[in-house]
Structures are given as C-alpha cells and as structure tokens.
Amino acid sequence: MSNQAKGMHGIWTSRWTFIMAATGSAVGLGNMWKFPYVAGSYGGGAFVLVYLVCILLIGVPVMMAEVLLGRQGRQSPINSMREAVAASDSPSGWRYIGWLGITAGLFILSFYAVIAGWALDYIVQMARGDLRGADGEMAAALFSNLTENPLRLILWQTIFLGLCVGVVAGGVKKGLGSAVEVLMPLLFVMLLGMLLYAILNGNFSAAWDFLFAVDFSSLTWRAVLEAMGLAFFTLSLGMGSIMAYGAYMPADASIGKTVLIVALFDSLVAIIAGLVIFSIVFSTTGIEPSAGPGLMFISLPVAFGNMPGGLLIGVVFFILVAIAAWSSAISLLEPAVAWLMEAKHIGRITANVVLASLAWALGLGTVFSFNIAADMTVAGFTFFDALDFLTANIMLPLGGLGIALFVGFVMKRELVSGQMSEMNGTAMGMWRLALCYLAPVAIASIFVMGIYDKFFL
Ligand code: PHE
C-alpha cells in the first residue's frame, strides 16, 4: 500500500495549505496571551532571547522530526508512531509517545477553550463600550465579573468548542484546509493593522526596549524552563498536532524549509503581539508589565478604553485573539479525532463530538478554578494551573524528547532519509546534531533544573 493511499483522512491541497495549517496551529493563545505576560513577569529581554534560542535550536529540529513521523505514517499520531516503531523493529514502548501526545492535546484543549472563551466575551464587552474610560480598578472588576461567573464561562467555552467542532467536521481539505486558508491571511492583516496603530498611538520605544534589552541577571532556571515550555507550546510540539498535520502534507514538499517558515511566522507573531500589547499598555501610565494572566484582559482593556478609537481597535484585537485560538484549537482536536476514526471505524462527526464533549467536561475543572474551586489548591496550583504546568512544562517537553530520541537514534535510517531526500549533506548533518544531541541534552537538563527550581528552592 502506498503511503498516499493509506491516508484515509486526505492530503492538504498544497504545501502552502500545510504552512497555513501549521502556522494556524502554532499561532494561538501561546503567542497572543501567554508570551507577553510570561515575558513580562520574567523581566523581558533575556527571557525573550532564551525563548527564541529554544525555538531555533530545540523547536525547529523537533518539529521537523514530528512532521517526518506524520508524513511517513499518514495516520493519526498513535498509529503513525505504532507503525514507525514496528517498521524499525524497536521496543514497543516507544509508541506511547503517540498516546502521551493525544492525552496532552485533550488536556490543553480543555483549558484552551475556556481562555479562548474570555476573548469571545471581551469582543462583546469592547463592542458594548463597557470599558469606555475604564481605570485599572474597573477593568479588574469587569474581569472578575467574568471569571467568577461559571455559567458565563461555560457558555463561551461551549460556543468556542462548537466553532472547533464545526471546522473539524468538514475534514482535512474542506474543513481544516479551507478554514486556515481564510483565517491566517486575515490574522496577519489584522495584526499588521494593530502594529501600525500601536506605533502611531502607543509607546512603541518602551515596548521595544522592554522586549529586546537583555539583562541576564534576572534569569533563573525556572525562567529557562518556562521559556522552553513556552517554545514547545507555541510551536504546538511534542503532542501530535504537528504530526497529524504532517500526515496530510504533500509528499514532494521539503520538510526542512517548510518548518523554518512556520517557526519564523510563529516567532514573528509572538514578537509583534508583544510589541503591540506592551506599546499599548505602556501608553497608559501606572500599568506594570508583570501583570500576569490578566495582562490581556485587564491592563490592555484599560488602555483601549482610554485611547483614540480604542474601543473599535479593542474589538478587532479580541477578534484577532479568538481567530488565533480557533485555528490552534482545531489542531488540538484533529489528532484525537483521526485516531478515534481509525481505531473504532466511526465517522468524523461522531468522533469529533465525542472528543469535544470530553474536552468540554474536563474544561469544567478550569472553569471552576477561577471561582468555586479557586481555593482548592495543591502545592499552590489550582486545577487550571496544574494542567497548564503539566502540559506545557512536562508533557510537551517529554513528548519532544521522546520524538527527538526516536527519530535520532531508533527509527530506521532509510525511513528517515526517505522523507528528507531534498536536504543537502550539511543541512542534514546540522539537523542530526541538533536532534540527537543538542535537543535531548538541553530538554533533559532544563527539565531537571527547572523542576528542581520550581519545587525545591
Ligand atoms: N501553539 C498553540 C499556541 O501557541 C497552542 C497549541 C499547543 C496548539 C499544542 C496545539 C498543540 O497557542
């Protein structure tokens, strides 16, 4: 059976669709919401530098390996992994990488839909003018009104998951492919518009200094672990999204070049989002960059509420965030849907609804973390904090480590080179060096030091 024939889910129309889909997966709440506030709380420049180095030296090589595994298997991550393991005569334990990934994906989707729901709510709040002339106190009160109201959170979470189900139901070409072909260019145009607005009306130079002035004295191992976790999270690595999308990649597209483009787009969006958000936030005095998760939902709205045309720009901004989240969330759902279709021979719609409902139910844990269960913490973690930490800082790096070691040392060489035929010798050598040694050593040491730092210091 040829690889192409095995792909029961279909193939992207072109390499460009793959790029849009993978960029859509990569660019999400990680770039728009998490990156700015995490960079803010770790002091800016030095953190940003470590983050970008992690993307280039760990993220890109691992992403190539993930695409390769997907395209080699042309099935869901679980079955692609199983087949690669069997074809390489290797111990069957390696196939758990696929399982780890699908589980991480559903965990992430569960909280992702809740946070994306906040963005949907803010589109309405901005459009209604609730934040006109708001000060910090009022914006904080509006944000608590939202997060302390479980029913309102559940309503938006449900709507957001419904939007994802709608796209995934259409399948690879008509659903995911068509959606990203429209959404991604729209997202870029909106983001560039926001950048222009921020340059004209915000404090652009302060934002620039904050993101690019490097001061290593404030950098801790914990910050490095966060930077690496964020690099994995933002590139959608280590959990099968990129593997699943790789399974639909045309056979003649170059993996190396394509992945570099996706990583470049993703980093650009994070940096531009950071510049936009901090320019706007710094334009209003008295707001700290280290505002934490509320940065986008408290500090930014205050600024929007007090700037010329700010309310309209605010609406555009939160639509942009919602689009970014939407195109990522579909990639969290797709790997599990593809697997359930293969394993249980059921239709796409059924698989889709079953899994989205599962994520929805698990998401209630996140919903309640902000209200009725806000005080139920273990080691200082609410349910949401725990899921966020467990996925981004543990499951994704572990999955990435497994993928790097498997493709680097275990997978049959001819299977690997068969997928990388377009790469020249030097590039191949660099990739192997990064994949076999650099990435695993970096992931393992950052992991150990970061966990030690977080829990024992
Ligand atoms: N990359 C997405 C973001 O930055 C999140 C994501 C993680 C999506 C893992 C898919 C898989 O928001």
Coordinates of C-alpha atoms and ligand atoms in Angstrom, one line a residue:
M1 CA 0.0 0.0 0.0
S2 CA 1.5 3.4 -0.9
N3 CA 1.7 6.0 1.8
Q4 CA -0.7 8.2 -0.1
A5 CA -3.3 5.5 -0.3
K6 CA -3.1 4.8 3.4
G7 CA -4.1 8.3 4.3
M8 CA -7.8 7.8 4.9
H9 CA -8.2 11.4 6.1
G10 CA -6.9 13.1 2.9
I11 CA -4.0 15.4 1.9
W12 CA -3.7 19.2 2.0
T13 CA -4.3 20.8 -1.3
S14 CA -0.7 22.2 -1.4
R15 CA 2.4 22.9 0.6
W16 CA 1.0 26.3 1.2
T17 CA -2.1 24.9 2.9
F18 CA 0.2 22.9 5.2
I19 CA 2.1 26.0 6.1
M20 CA -1.1 27.9 6.8
A21 CA -2.4 25.0 8.9
A22 CA 0.8 24.5 10.9
T23 CA 1.1 28.3 11.4
G24 CA -2.5 28.3 12.4
S25 CA -1.8 25.6 15.0
A26 CA 1.3 27.3 16.2
V27 CA 0.0 30.9 16.4
G28 CA -2.5 31.0 19.2
L29 CA -3.1 32.0 22.8
G30 CA 0.5 31.0 23.4
N31 CA 1.7 33.9 21.3
M32 CA -1.0 36.5 22.0
W33 CA -1.8 35.9 25.6
K34 CA 0.9 33.7 27.3
F35 CA 4.1 35.0 25.6
P36 CA 3.5 38.7 26.5
Y37 CA 2.6 38.0 30.1
V38 CA 5.2 35.4 30.8
A39 CA 7.9 37.5 29.2
G40 CA 6.5 40.4 31.3
S41 CA 6.8 38.6 34.5
Y42 CA 10.3 37.3 33.8
G43 CA 11.6 40.7 33.0
G44 CA 11.5 40.9 29.2
G45 CA 14.7 40.8 27.1
A46 CA 16.8 37.9 28.5
F47 CA 13.7 35.7 28.6
V48 CA 12.8 36.6 25.0
L49 CA 16.3 35.7 23.9
V50 CA 16.2 32.3 25.6
Y51 CA 12.8 31.7 24.1
L52 CA 14.0 32.4 20.6
V53 CA 17.1 30.3 21.0
C54 CA 14.9 27.4 22.3
I55 CA 12.7 27.8 19.2
L56 CA 15.6 27.6 16.8
L57 CA 17.8 25.0 18.5
I58 CA 15.2 22.7 20.0
G59 CA 11.9 23.6 18.4
V60 CA 12.8 23.5 14.8
P61 CA 14.7 20.2 14.8
V62 CA 11.9 18.5 16.8
M63 CA 9.2 20.0 14.6
M64 CA 11.0 18.5 11.6
A65 CA 11.1 15.1 13.2
E66 CA 7.4 15.4 14.1
V67 CA 6.4 16.3 10.5
L68 CA 8.5 13.5 9.2
L69 CA 6.9 10.9 11.5
G70 CA 3.5 12.1 10.4
R71 CA 4.2 12.0 6.7
Q72 CA 5.9 8.6 7.0
G73 CA 2.8 7.1 8.7
R74 CA 0.0 9.1 7.1
Q75 CA -2.3 8.3 10.0
S76 CA -3.2 9.7 13.4
P77 CA -0.1 10.2 15.7
I78 CA -0.9 7.0 17.7
N79 CA -1.0 4.8 14.6
S80 CA 1.8 6.6 12.8
M81 CA 4.0 6.0 15.8
R82 CA 3.0 2.4 16.1
E83 CA 3.8 1.8 12.5
A84 CA 7.2 3.6 12.7
V85 CA 8.1 1.6 15.8
A86 CA 7.2 -1.7 14.1
A87 CA 8.9 -0.8 10.9
S88 CA 12.1 0.0 12.8
D89 CA 11.9 -3.3 14.8
S90 CA 12.2 -1.3 18.0
P91 CA 10.8 -1.9 21.5
S92 CA 7.0 -1.2 21.5
G93 CA 7.3 1.2 24.4
W94 CA 8.2 4.0 22.0
R95 CA 4.7 4.0 20.7
Y96 CA 3.5 5.6 24.0
I97 CA 4.8 8.9 22.6
G98 CA 1.6 8.9 20.5
W99 CA -0.6 8.3 23.5
L100 CA 1.1 10.9 25.6
G101 CA 0.5 13.3 22.8
I102 CA -3.2 12.7 22.3
T103 CA -3.7 12.9 26.1
A104 CA -1.8 16.2 26.3
G105 CA -3.8 17.5 23.4
L106 CA -7.1 16.9 25.1
F107 CA -5.8 18.4 28.3
I108 CA -4.7 21.5 26.6
L109 CA -7.9 21.8 24.5
S110 CA -9.9 21.6 27.8
F111 CA -8.4 24.8 29.3
Y112 CA -7.7 26.4 25.9
A113 CA -11.4 26.6 25.2
V114 CA -12.1 28.4 28.5
I115 CA -9.4 31.1 27.9
A116 CA -10.5 31.5 24.3
G117 CA -14.0 32.0 25.7
W118 CA -12.7 35.0 27.6
A119 CA -11.6 36.5 24.3
L120 CA -15.0 36.0 22.9
D121 CA -16.6 37.6 25.9
Y122 CA -14.3 40.6 25.5
I123 CA -15.3 41.1 21.9
V124 CA -18.8 41.8 23.2
Q125 CA -17.6 43.9 26.2
M126 CA -15.5 46.0 23.9
A127 CA -18.2 46.4 21.3
R128 CA -20.8 47.4 24.0
G129 CA -18.4 50.1 25.3
D130 CA -18.3 48.6 28.8
L131 CA -14.6 49.7 29.1
R132 CA -15.0 53.3 27.9
G133 CA -12.8 55.4 30.1
A134 CA -12.1 52.5 32.4
D135 CA -9.4 52.6 35.1
G136 CA -7.5 49.7 36.5
E137 CA -9.9 49.0 39.3
M138 CA -12.9 49.0 37.0
A139 CA -11.2 46.8 34.4
A140 CA -10.2 44.3 37.2
A141 CA -13.8 44.3 38.4
L142 CA -15.1 43.6 34.9
F143 CA -12.6 40.7 34.6
S144 CA -13.6 39.2 37.9
N145 CA -17.3 39.5 37.0
L146 CA -16.5 37.3 34.1
T147 CA -14.2 34.7 35.8
E148 CA -16.3 34.5 38.9
N149 CA -19.4 33.6 36.9
P150 CA -19.2 29.9 36.0
L151 CA -22.2 29.9 33.7
R152 CA -20.9 32.7 31.6
L153 CA -17.6 30.9 31.3
I154 CA -19.3 27.7 30.3
L155 CA -21.4 29.4 27.7
W156 CA -18.4 30.8 25.9
Q157 CA -16.4 27.6 26.3
T158 CA -19.3 25.8 24.7
I159 CA -19.6 28.2 21.9
F160 CA -15.8 28.1 21.2
L161 CA -15.8 24.3 21.2
G162 CA -18.8 24.4 18.9
L163 CA -16.8 26.5 16.4
C164 CA -13.9 24.0 16.5
V165 CA -16.3 21.0 16.0
G166 CA -17.7 22.9 13.0
V167 CA -14.4 23.1 11.3
V168 CA -13.0 19.7 12.2
A169 CA -16.3 18.1 10.9
G170 CA -15.5 19.3 7.4
G171 CA -12.4 17.1 7.2
V172 CA -8.9 17.9 6.1
K173 CA -9.5 19.7 2.9
K174 CA -12.9 21.3 3.2
G175 CA -12.9 21.9 7.0
L176 CA -9.4 22.5 8.3
G177 CA -7.8 23.4 5.0
S178 CA -10.4 25.9 3.9
A179 CA -10.6 27.5 7.4
V180 CA -6.9 28.2 7.7
E181 CA -6.6 29.5 4.2
V182 CA -9.0 32.2 5.1
L183 CA -8.2 32.7 8.7
M184 CA -4.5 33.0 8.6
P185 CA -4.1 35.8 6.0
L186 CA -6.9 37.6 7.9
L187 CA -5.0 37.2 11.1
F188 CA -1.8 38.6 9.6
V189 CA -3.6 41.7 8.1
M190 CA -5.3 42.4 11.4
L191 CA -2.0 42.0 13.3
L192 CA -0.2 44.4 11.0
G193 CA -3.0 46.9 11.4
M194 CA -2.7 46.6 15.1
L195 CA 1.1 47.1 14.9
L196 CA 0.5 50.3 12.9
Y197 CA -1.9 51.5 15.5
A198 CA 0.5 50.7 18.3
I199 CA 3.3 52.6 16.6
L200 CA 1.1 55.6 16.0
N201 CA -0.7 55.7 19.3
G202 CA 1.3 53.6 21.8
N203 CA 4.6 53.9 23.5
F204 CA 6.5 51.8 20.9
S205 CA 10.0 52.6 22.0
A206 CA 9.3 51.5 25.6
A207 CA 7.9 48.2 24.3
W208 CA 10.9 47.7 22.1
D209 CA 13.3 48.3 25.0
F210 CA 11.4 46.0 27.2
L211 CA 11.4 43.1 24.8
F212 CA 14.9 43.5 23.5
A213 CA 17.1 45.0 26.2
V214 CA 18.8 41.9 27.6
D215 CA 19.7 41.7 31.2
F216 CA 20.7 38.2 32.3
S217 CA 20.9 39.0 36.0
S218 CA 17.2 38.3 36.4
L219 CA 17.3 35.0 34.6
T220 CA 16.7 31.8 36.7
W221 CA 16.4 28.1 35.8
R222 CA 12.8 28.4 36.3
A223 CA 12.6 31.1 33.7
V224 CA 14.6 29.0 31.3
L225 CA 12.2 26.1 31.9
E226 CA 9.3 28.4 31.3
A227 CA 10.9 29.7 28.1
M228 CA 11.5 26.1 26.8
G229 CA 7.9 25.0 27.8
L230 CA 6.6 28.1 26.0
A231 CA 8.7 27.3 22.9
F232 CA 7.2 23.8 22.8
F233 CA 3.7 25.1 23.5
T234 CA 3.8 27.9 20.9
L235 CA 5.1 25.6 18.2
S236 CA 2.5 23.0 19.1
L237 CA 5.2 20.5 19.6
G238 CA 5.5 17.2 21.4
M239 CA 1.9 16.3 21.3
G240 CA 0.9 15.2 17.9
S241 CA -0.8 18.2 16.3
I242 CA 2.1 18.8 14.0
M243 CA 2.5 15.0 13.5
A244 CA -1.2 14.8 12.5
Y245 CA -0.8 17.8 10.1
G246 CA 2.4 16.3 8.7
A247 CA 0.4 13.2 7.8
Y248 CA -1.6 15.3 5.4
M249 CA 1.5 17.0 3.9
P250 CA 2.1 16.5 0.1
A251 CA 4.9 14.0 -0.5
D252 CA 7.0 16.4 -2.5
A253 CA 7.2 19.3 0.0
S254 CA 10.5 20.0 1.7
I255 CA 10.2 19.4 5.4
G256 CA 13.2 21.5 6.5
K257 CA 12.3 24.6 4.5
T258 CA 8.6 24.4 5.4
V259 CA 9.2 24.0 9.1
L260 CA 11.6 27.0 9.1
I261 CA 8.9 29.1 7.6
V262 CA 6.3 28.1 10.2
A263 CA 8.8 28.7 13.0
L264 CA 9.6 32.1 11.6
F265 CA 5.9 33.1 11.2
D266 CA 5.2 31.9 14.8
S267 CA 8.1 33.9 16.3
L268 CA 7.2 36.9 14.3
V269 CA 3.6 36.8 15.6
A270 CA 4.8 36.4 19.2
I271 CA 7.2 39.4 18.9
I272 CA 4.7 41.6 17.1
A273 CA 1.9 40.7 19.6
G274 CA 4.3 41.5 22.4
L275 CA 5.2 44.9 20.8
V276 CA 1.6 45.7 20.2
I277 CA 0.5 44.8 23.7
F278 CA 3.3 46.5 25.5
S279 CA 3.2 49.6 23.4
I280 CA -0.5 50.0 24.2
V281 CA 0.0 49.0 27.9
F282 CA 2.9 51.4 28.4
S283 CA 1.0 54.2 26.8
T284 CA -1.1 54.4 29.9
T285 CA 0.9 55.1 33.0
G286 CA 0.8 53.0 36.1
I287 CA 0.4 49.6 34.5
E288 CA 3.1 47.0 35.3
P289 CA 4.3 44.7 32.5
S290 CA 4.3 41.9 35.0
A291 CA 0.6 41.9 35.4
G292 CA 0.3 38.1 34.9
P293 CA -2.5 36.3 33.1
G294 CA -4.7 39.4 33.5
L295 CA -2.4 41.5 31.2
M296 CA -4.5 41.0 28.2
F297 CA -7.8 41.1 30.0
I298 CA -7.2 43.9 32.5
S299 CA -4.2 46.1 31.6
L300 CA -4.9 46.1 27.9
P301 CA -8.6 46.9 28.1
V302 CA -7.8 49.9 30.3
A303 CA -5.5 51.3 27.6
F304 CA -8.1 50.6 24.9
G305 CA -10.8 52.3 26.9
N306 CA -8.7 55.5 27.1
M307 CA -7.2 55.7 23.6
P308 CA -8.5 57.4 20.4
G309 CA -10.6 54.8 18.6
G310 CA -9.5 52.3 21.3
L311 CA -12.9 50.6 21.7
L312 CA -13.0 49.7 18.0
I313 CA -9.4 48.6 18.0
G314 CA -10.2 46.6 21.1
V315 CA -12.9 44.7 19.2
V316 CA -10.5 44.0 16.4
F317 CA -7.9 42.9 18.8
F318 CA -10.1 40.3 20.6
I319 CA -11.4 39.0 17.3
L320 CA -7.8 38.5 16.3
V321 CA -7.1 36.6 19.5
A322 CA -10.2 34.5 19.0
I323 CA -9.2 33.6 15.4
A324 CA -5.7 32.7 16.6
A325 CA -7.1 30.5 19.3
W326 CA -9.6 28.9 17.0
S327 CA -7.0 27.8 14.4
S328 CA -4.9 26.3 17.2
A329 CA -7.8 24.5 18.9
I330 CA -8.8 22.7 15.7
S331 CA -5.2 21.2 15.7
L332 CA -5.7 20.0 19.2
L333 CA -8.8 18.2 18.3
E334 CA -7.8 16.7 15.0
P335 CA -5.2 14.2 16.1
A336 CA -7.6 12.5 18.6
V337 CA -10.4 12.6 16.0
A338 CA -8.2 11.0 13.4
W339 CA -7.2 8.3 15.9
L340 CA -10.8 7.6 17.0
M341 CA -11.9 7.3 13.4
E342 CA -9.2 4.8 12.7
A343 CA -9.5 2.8 15.9
K344 CA -13.2 2.5 16.1
H345 CA -14.2 2.8 12.5
I346 CA -16.6 5.6 13.3
G347 CA -17.4 8.7 11.3
R348 CA -15.7 12.0 11.6
I349 CA -18.7 13.8 13.1
T350 CA -19.3 11.2 15.8
A351 CA -15.6 11.1 16.8
N352 CA -15.5 14.9 16.8
V353 CA -18.5 15.3 19.0
V354 CA -17.4 12.6 21.5
L355 CA -13.9 14.1 21.9
A356 CA -15.0 17.7 22.1
S357 CA -17.5 16.7 24.8
L358 CA -14.7 15.1 26.7
A359 CA -12.6 18.2 26.5
W360 CA -15.7 20.2 27.5
A361 CA -16.3 18.1 30.6
L362 CA -12.6 18.3 31.6
G363 CA -12.7 22.1 30.9
L364 CA -15.2 22.5 33.8
G365 CA -12.2 21.9 36.1
T366 CA -10.6 25.0 34.6
V367 CA -13.9 27.0 34.7
F368 CA -14.2 26.2 38.4
S369 CA -10.6 27.1 39.1
F370 CA -11.5 30.7 38.7
N371 CA -14.5 30.7 41.0
I372 CA -16.0 28.0 43.2
A373 CA -12.7 25.9 43.4
A374 CA -10.3 28.8 43.4
D375 CA -9.1 28.0 46.9
M376 CA -8.8 24.3 46.2
T377 CA -5.1 24.2 45.5
V378 CA -2.4 21.5 45.7
A379 CA 1.1 22.9 46.1
G380 CA -0.3 26.3 45.3
F381 CA -1.7 25.1 42.0
T382 CA -5.4 25.4 41.1
F383 CA -6.7 22.7 38.7
F384 CA -6.0 25.1 35.8
D385 CA -2.5 26.0 36.9
A386 CA -1.7 22.3 37.3
L387 CA -3.0 21.4 33.8
D388 CA -1.1 24.3 32.3
F389 CA 2.1 23.4 34.1
L390 CA 1.8 19.6 33.5
T391 CA 1.1 20.0 29.8
A392 CA 3.5 22.8 28.7
N393 CA 6.3 22.2 31.1
I394 CA 6.2 18.4 31.4
M395 CA 4.2 16.5 28.8
L396 CA 5.2 18.5 25.8
P397 CA 9.0 18.6 26.5
L398 CA 8.8 14.8 27.4
G399 CA 7.0 14.1 24.1
G400 CA 9.5 16.2 22.3
L401 CA 12.4 14.4 24.0
G402 CA 10.9 11.1 23.0
I403 CA 10.4 12.2 19.4
A404 CA 14.0 13.5 19.2
L405 CA 15.5 10.3 20.6
F406 CA 13.2 8.1 18.5
V407 CA 13.9 9.7 15.1
G408 CA 17.5 10.4 16.0
F409 CA 18.6 7.0 17.2
V410 CA 15.9 4.4 16.9
M411 CA 14.0 4.9 13.6
K412 CA 15.4 3.1 10.6
R413 CA 17.8 5.4 8.8
E414 CA 16.3 4.7 5.4
L415 CA 12.8 5.7 6.6
V416 CA 14.2 9.0 7.9
S417 CA 16.3 9.8 4.8
G418 CA 13.4 8.8 2.6
Q419 CA 11.4 11.7 4.0
M420 CA 14.4 14.1 3.9
S421 CA 15.6 13.5 0.4
E422 CA 15.6 17.1 -0.5
M423 CA 18.0 18.1 2.2
N424 CA 21.7 18.6 1.4
G425 CA 24.5 17.0 3.4
T426 CA 25.4 20.0 5.5
A427 CA 21.8 20.7 6.5
M428 CA 21.2 17.1 7.3
G429 CA 24.3 17.0 9.5
M430 CA 23.2 20.1 11.4
W431 CA 19.7 18.7 11.8
R432 CA 21.0 15.4 13.1
L433 CA 23.4 17.1 15.5
A434 CA 20.6 19.2 16.9
L435 CA 18.1 16.4 17.1
C436 CA 20.3 13.7 18.5
Y437 CA 22.4 15.6 21.0
L438 CA 21.6 19.3 21.4
A439 CA 17.8 19.0 21.8
P440 CA 17.8 16.0 24.1
V441 CA 20.6 17.3 26.4
A442 CA 19.0 20.7 26.5
I443 CA 15.5 19.4 27.2
A444 CA 16.7 17.0 29.9
S445 CA 18.9 19.5 31.7
I446 CA 16.4 22.4 31.6
F447 CA 13.8 20.0 32.7
V448 CA 15.7 18.7 35.7
M449 CA 16.9 22.1 36.8
G450 CA 13.6 23.8 36.2
I451 CA 11.6 21.3 38.2
Y452 CA 14.2 21.4 41.0
D453 CA 14.0 25.2 41.0
K454 CA 10.2 25.2 41.0
F455 CA 9.6 22.8 43.7
F456 CA 12.7 22.7 45.9
L457 CA 14.1 26.2 46.0
Ligands
PHE1 N1 0.6 26.6 19.7 C1 -0.6 27.0 20.3 C2 -0.5 28.3 20.9 O1 0.6 28.9 20.9 C3 -1.1 26.0 21.4 C4 -1.0 24.6 21.0 C5 -0.2 23.7 21.7 C6 -1.7 24.1 19.9 C7 -0.1 22.4 21.3 C8 -1.6 22.8 19.5 C9 -0.8 22.0 20.2 O2 -1.4 28.9 21.4

